[in-house]
């Protein structure tokens, strides 16, 4: 039996049991219902180990906690408004064409109530119009390209995490605030939407905060390349003061493992816009002093709250490692969905809400997550903004893990564009309206 089938069978069994018990106890109509969610993340391929599987694990931890009513207030009611959450987890591997068909299958064959998913920016760009066509609720939990809502107007598509502009504006602000000297810099990024958009935002932000710095090597190996000998040689020959990369997943791990022994991290200050997710796997192979982000205030850079403490403790106990970016991001999507569903139920007499009732409640909403407050401020109320943190790596031999030092945090309105401006235009205009205090 496949992973998808096993998880569906377990979820169906749990959902049926809860429904029978609820009806026997005379519970509200909604409490006898289930809420079926498709969850899409990488379960195979280069993105699975460091990113996709942790996202699936984060979803399992959060859904189990919600169904059992174990989260701290205000999330201590069971499920979604009493409805048992029934997940179907599928693999994002295979490319955009396959994901379009998988989305149709989830909506039309499996008849899910909502889809929460997608890590790859290319996949997000492909599935958004399909969800809109089918009038199906789609919550993008991670992918970074700003183009999702800058180039489209959606009614049924939401992204419950900030896009990549935050990562790059925040990173350059952190460098400036921590007196990182940059006369020259180079970049290596994956050759697809995420890599291109990240590179463009980083270069534009450097133009504002480091106007005298010279941009040198601009390398774009294909996604999933895995081997970076040629690119590392080029970076070493160039000898820039700073090397920037938005690589992630297996590509990022490979870059670190190959560039470290060759001395790149000693020759240049290396900065990664999104790298906390590879720290558990890399351990002492991650060079000290590397500046990294986590695409939010997540993991080792998150702040202590009752909700975050519950999440970190529960996830670590269940999976044997602390949660990083992907588990945080899928969790905040699920909590945003819970908040919207329960708001809709409060307005419709406690019934299971329709897709249109849920999307109306989610639009422009605000909620708290393990990684901090999430606000659907941009994209006409469909695109989230949030705070972000950065720091420097150091391997702690006593703890046998990488720790993060010199942490700097930036509020959402400091590093995200306002609702009425495209991201790159905002950067090139000098960040008008940015509130960093």
PDB file of N, CA, C and O in Angstrom, residues 5 9 46 65 75 114 117 125-126 143 162 164 187 189 200 214 225 234 304 351 354 372 375 387 392 404:
ATOM      1  N   UNK A   5      -2.089   6.056   0.383  1.00  0.00           N
ATOM      2  CA  UNK A   5      -3.208   5.185   0.728  1.00  0.00           C
ATOM      3  C   UNK A   5      -3.221   4.846   2.207  1.00  0.00           C
ATOM      4  O   UNK A   5      -4.270   4.834   2.849  1.00  0.00           O
ATOM      5  N   UNK A   9      -6.259   5.820   4.674  1.00  0.00           N
ATOM      6  CA  UNK A   9      -7.019   4.783   5.381  1.00  0.00           C
ATOM      7  C   UNK A   9      -7.069   5.061   6.870  1.00  0.00           C
ATOM      8  O   UNK A   9      -8.117   4.948   7.513  1.00  0.00           O
ATOM      9  N   UNK A  46      15.389  15.319  -4.427  1.00  0.00           N
ATOM     10  CA  UNK A  46      16.402  16.088  -3.709  1.00  0.00           C
ATOM     11  C   UNK A  46      15.819  17.019  -2.659  1.00  0.00           C
ATOM     12  O   UNK A  46      16.514  17.424  -1.739  1.00  0.00           O
ATOM     13  N   UNK A  65      -2.412  17.029  16.966  1.00  0.00           N
ATOM     14  CA  UNK A  65      -2.632  17.893  18.124  1.00  0.00           C
ATOM     15  C   UNK A  65      -3.970  18.597  18.064  1.00  0.00           C
ATOM     16  O   UNK A  65      -4.686  18.709  19.076  1.00  0.00           O
ATOM     17  N   UNK A  75      -6.285  27.734  20.332  1.00  0.00           N
ATOM     18  CA  UNK A  75      -6.432  26.617  19.394  1.00  0.00           C
ATOM     19  C   UNK A  75      -6.769  25.309  20.107  1.00  0.00           C
ATOM     20  O   UNK A  75      -6.525  24.229  19.572  1.00  0.00           O
ATOM     21  N   UNK A 114     -10.169  21.317   1.007  1.00  0.00           N
ATOM     22  CA  UNK A 114      -9.126  22.315   0.766  1.00  0.00           C
ATOM     23  C   UNK A 114      -7.829  21.588   0.463  1.00  0.00           C
ATOM     24  O   UNK A 114      -7.649  20.426   0.840  1.00  0.00           O
ATOM     25  N   UNK A 117      -0.521  23.171   0.321  1.00  0.00           N
ATOM     26  CA  UNK A 117       0.652  22.563  -0.267  1.00  0.00           C
ATOM     27  C   UNK A 117       1.563  23.467  -1.054  1.00  0.00           C
ATOM     28  O   UNK A 117       1.378  24.670  -1.112  1.00  0.00           O
ATOM     29  N   UNK A 125       3.095  28.377  -9.337  1.00  0.00           N
ATOM     30  CA  UNK A 125       2.660  29.159 -10.495  1.00  0.00           C
ATOM     31  C   UNK A 125       1.739  28.344 -11.396  1.00  0.00           C
ATOM     32  O   UNK A 125       0.833  28.890 -12.034  1.00  0.00           O
ATOM     33  N   UNK A 126       1.961  27.024 -11.439  1.00  0.00           N
ATOM     34  CA  UNK A 126       1.158  26.160 -12.311  1.00  0.00           C
ATOM     35  C   UNK A 126      -0.204  25.817 -11.715  1.00  0.00           C
ATOM     36  O   UNK A 126      -1.214  25.771 -12.436  1.00  0.00           O
ATOM     37  N   UNK A 143       6.010  28.189  -1.108  1.00  0.00           N
ATOM     38  CA  UNK A 143       6.741  28.679  -2.289  1.00  0.00           C
ATOM     39  C   UNK A 143       6.983  30.182  -2.253  1.00  0.00           C
ATOM     40  O   UNK A 143       6.158  30.937  -1.754  1.00  0.00           O
ATOM     41  N   UNK A 162       5.052  34.633   3.986  1.00  0.00           N
ATOM     42  CA  UNK A 162       5.608  35.722   3.185  1.00  0.00           C
ATOM     43  C   UNK A 162       6.424  35.176   2.022  1.00  0.00           C
ATOM     44  O   UNK A 162       6.964  34.068   2.075  1.00  0.00           O
ATOM     45  N   UNK A 164       9.581  35.660  -1.076  1.00  0.00           N
ATOM     46  CA  UNK A 164      11.042  35.718  -0.964  1.00  0.00           C
ATOM     47  C   UNK A 164      11.603  37.113  -0.810  1.00  0.00           C
ATOM     48  O   UNK A 164      12.757  37.272  -0.392  1.00  0.00           O
ATOM     49  N   UNK A 187      27.011  35.519  -6.803  1.00  0.00           N
ATOM     50  CA  UNK A 187      25.789  34.797  -6.449  1.00  0.00           C
ATOM     51  C   UNK A 187      25.725  33.465  -7.179  1.00  0.00           C
ATOM     52  O   UNK A 187      26.174  33.341  -8.321  1.00  0.00           O
ATOM     53  N   UNK A 189      22.555  30.638  -7.675  1.00  0.00           N
ATOM     54  CA  UNK A 189      21.149  30.359  -7.412  1.00  0.00           C
ATOM     55  C   UNK A 189      20.612  29.352  -8.410  1.00  0.00           C
ATOM     56  O   UNK A 189      21.126  29.225  -9.530  1.00  0.00           O
ATOM     57  N   UNK A 200      17.169  38.490  -7.992  1.00  0.00           N
ATOM     58  CA  UNK A 200      16.785  39.851  -8.386  1.00  0.00           C
ATOM     59  C   UNK A 200      16.531  40.738  -7.176  1.00  0.00           C
ATOM     60  O   UNK A 200      16.954  41.905  -7.137  1.00  0.00           O
ATOM     61  N   UNK A 214      30.239  45.983  -5.983  1.00  0.00           N
ATOM     62  CA  UNK A 214      30.247  45.533  -7.375  1.00  0.00           C
ATOM     63  C   UNK A 214      29.770  44.086  -7.455  1.00  0.00           C
ATOM     64  O   UNK A 214      30.297  43.210  -6.766  1.00  0.00           O
ATOM     65  N   UNK A 225      20.890  20.145  -9.662  1.00  0.00           N
ATOM     66  CA  UNK A 225      22.191  19.854 -10.285  1.00  0.00           C
ATOM     67  C   UNK A 225      23.026  18.906  -9.434  1.00  0.00           C
ATOM     68  O   UNK A 225      23.596  17.939  -9.927  1.00  0.00           O
ATOM     69  N   UNK A 234      34.710  28.691 -10.146  1.00  0.00           N
ATOM     70  CA  UNK A 234      34.497  30.054 -10.634  1.00  0.00           C
ATOM     71  C   UNK A 234      34.408  31.048  -9.482  1.00  0.00           C
ATOM     72  O   UNK A 234      34.973  32.157  -9.558  1.00  0.00           O
ATOM     73  N   UNK A 304      10.111  32.439  22.200  1.00  0.00           N
ATOM     74  CA  UNK A 304       9.417  31.527  23.112  1.00  0.00           C
ATOM     75  C   UNK A 304       8.005  32.024  23.401  1.00  0.00           C
ATOM     76  O   UNK A 304       7.800  33.124  23.894  1.00  0.00           O
ATOM     77  N   UNK A 351     -22.544  25.610  11.368  1.00  0.00           N
ATOM     78  CA  UNK A 351     -22.534  24.571  10.336  1.00  0.00           C
ATOM     79  C   UNK A 351     -21.148  24.488   9.681  1.00  0.00           C
ATOM     80  O   UNK A 351     -20.356  25.420   9.733  1.00  0.00           O
ATOM     81  N   UNK A 354     -19.047  26.615   3.812  1.00  0.00           N
ATOM     82  CA  UNK A 354     -18.781  26.396   2.400  1.00  0.00           C
ATOM     83  C   UNK A 354     -17.391  26.940   2.045  1.00  0.00           C
ATOM     84  O   UNK A 354     -16.783  27.696   2.811  1.00  0.00           O
ATOM     85  N   UNK A 372       5.192  33.193  15.116  1.00  0.00           N
ATOM     86  CA  UNK A 372       4.782  34.580  15.300  1.00  0.00           C
ATOM     87  C   UNK A 372       3.488  34.905  14.578  1.00  0.00           C
ATOM     88  O   UNK A 372       2.790  34.027  14.055  1.00  0.00           O
ATOM     89  N   UNK A 375      -0.217  37.889   9.022  1.00  0.00           N
ATOM     90  CA  UNK A 375      -1.246  38.832   8.592  1.00  0.00           C
ATOM     91  C   UNK A 375      -1.400  38.756   7.077  1.00  0.00           C
ATOM     92  O   UNK A 375      -0.424  38.906   6.339  1.00  0.00           O
ATOM     93  N   UNK A 387       7.164  38.443  10.409  1.00  0.00           N
ATOM     94  CA  UNK A 387       8.508  38.819  10.851  1.00  0.00           C
ATOM     95  C   UNK A 387       9.529  37.799  10.350  1.00  0.00           C
ATOM     96  O   UNK A 387       9.177  36.682   9.954  1.00  0.00           O
ATOM     97  N   UNK A 392      24.182  33.994  12.692  1.00  0.00           N
ATOM     98  CA  UNK A 392      25.421  33.333  12.248  1.00  0.00           C
ATOM     99  C   UNK A 392      25.516  31.939  12.873  1.00  0.00           C
ATOM    100  O   UNK A 392      25.158  31.734  14.031  1.00  0.00           O
ATOM    101  N   UNK A 404      22.753  29.087  16.592  1.00  0.00           N
ATOM    102  CA  UNK A 404      22.690  30.358  15.877  1.00  0.00           C
ATOM    103  C   UNK A 404      22.996  31.485  16.848  1.00  0.00           C
ATOM    104  O   UNK A 404      22.387  31.590  17.915  1.00  0.00           O
TER     105      UNK A 404
END
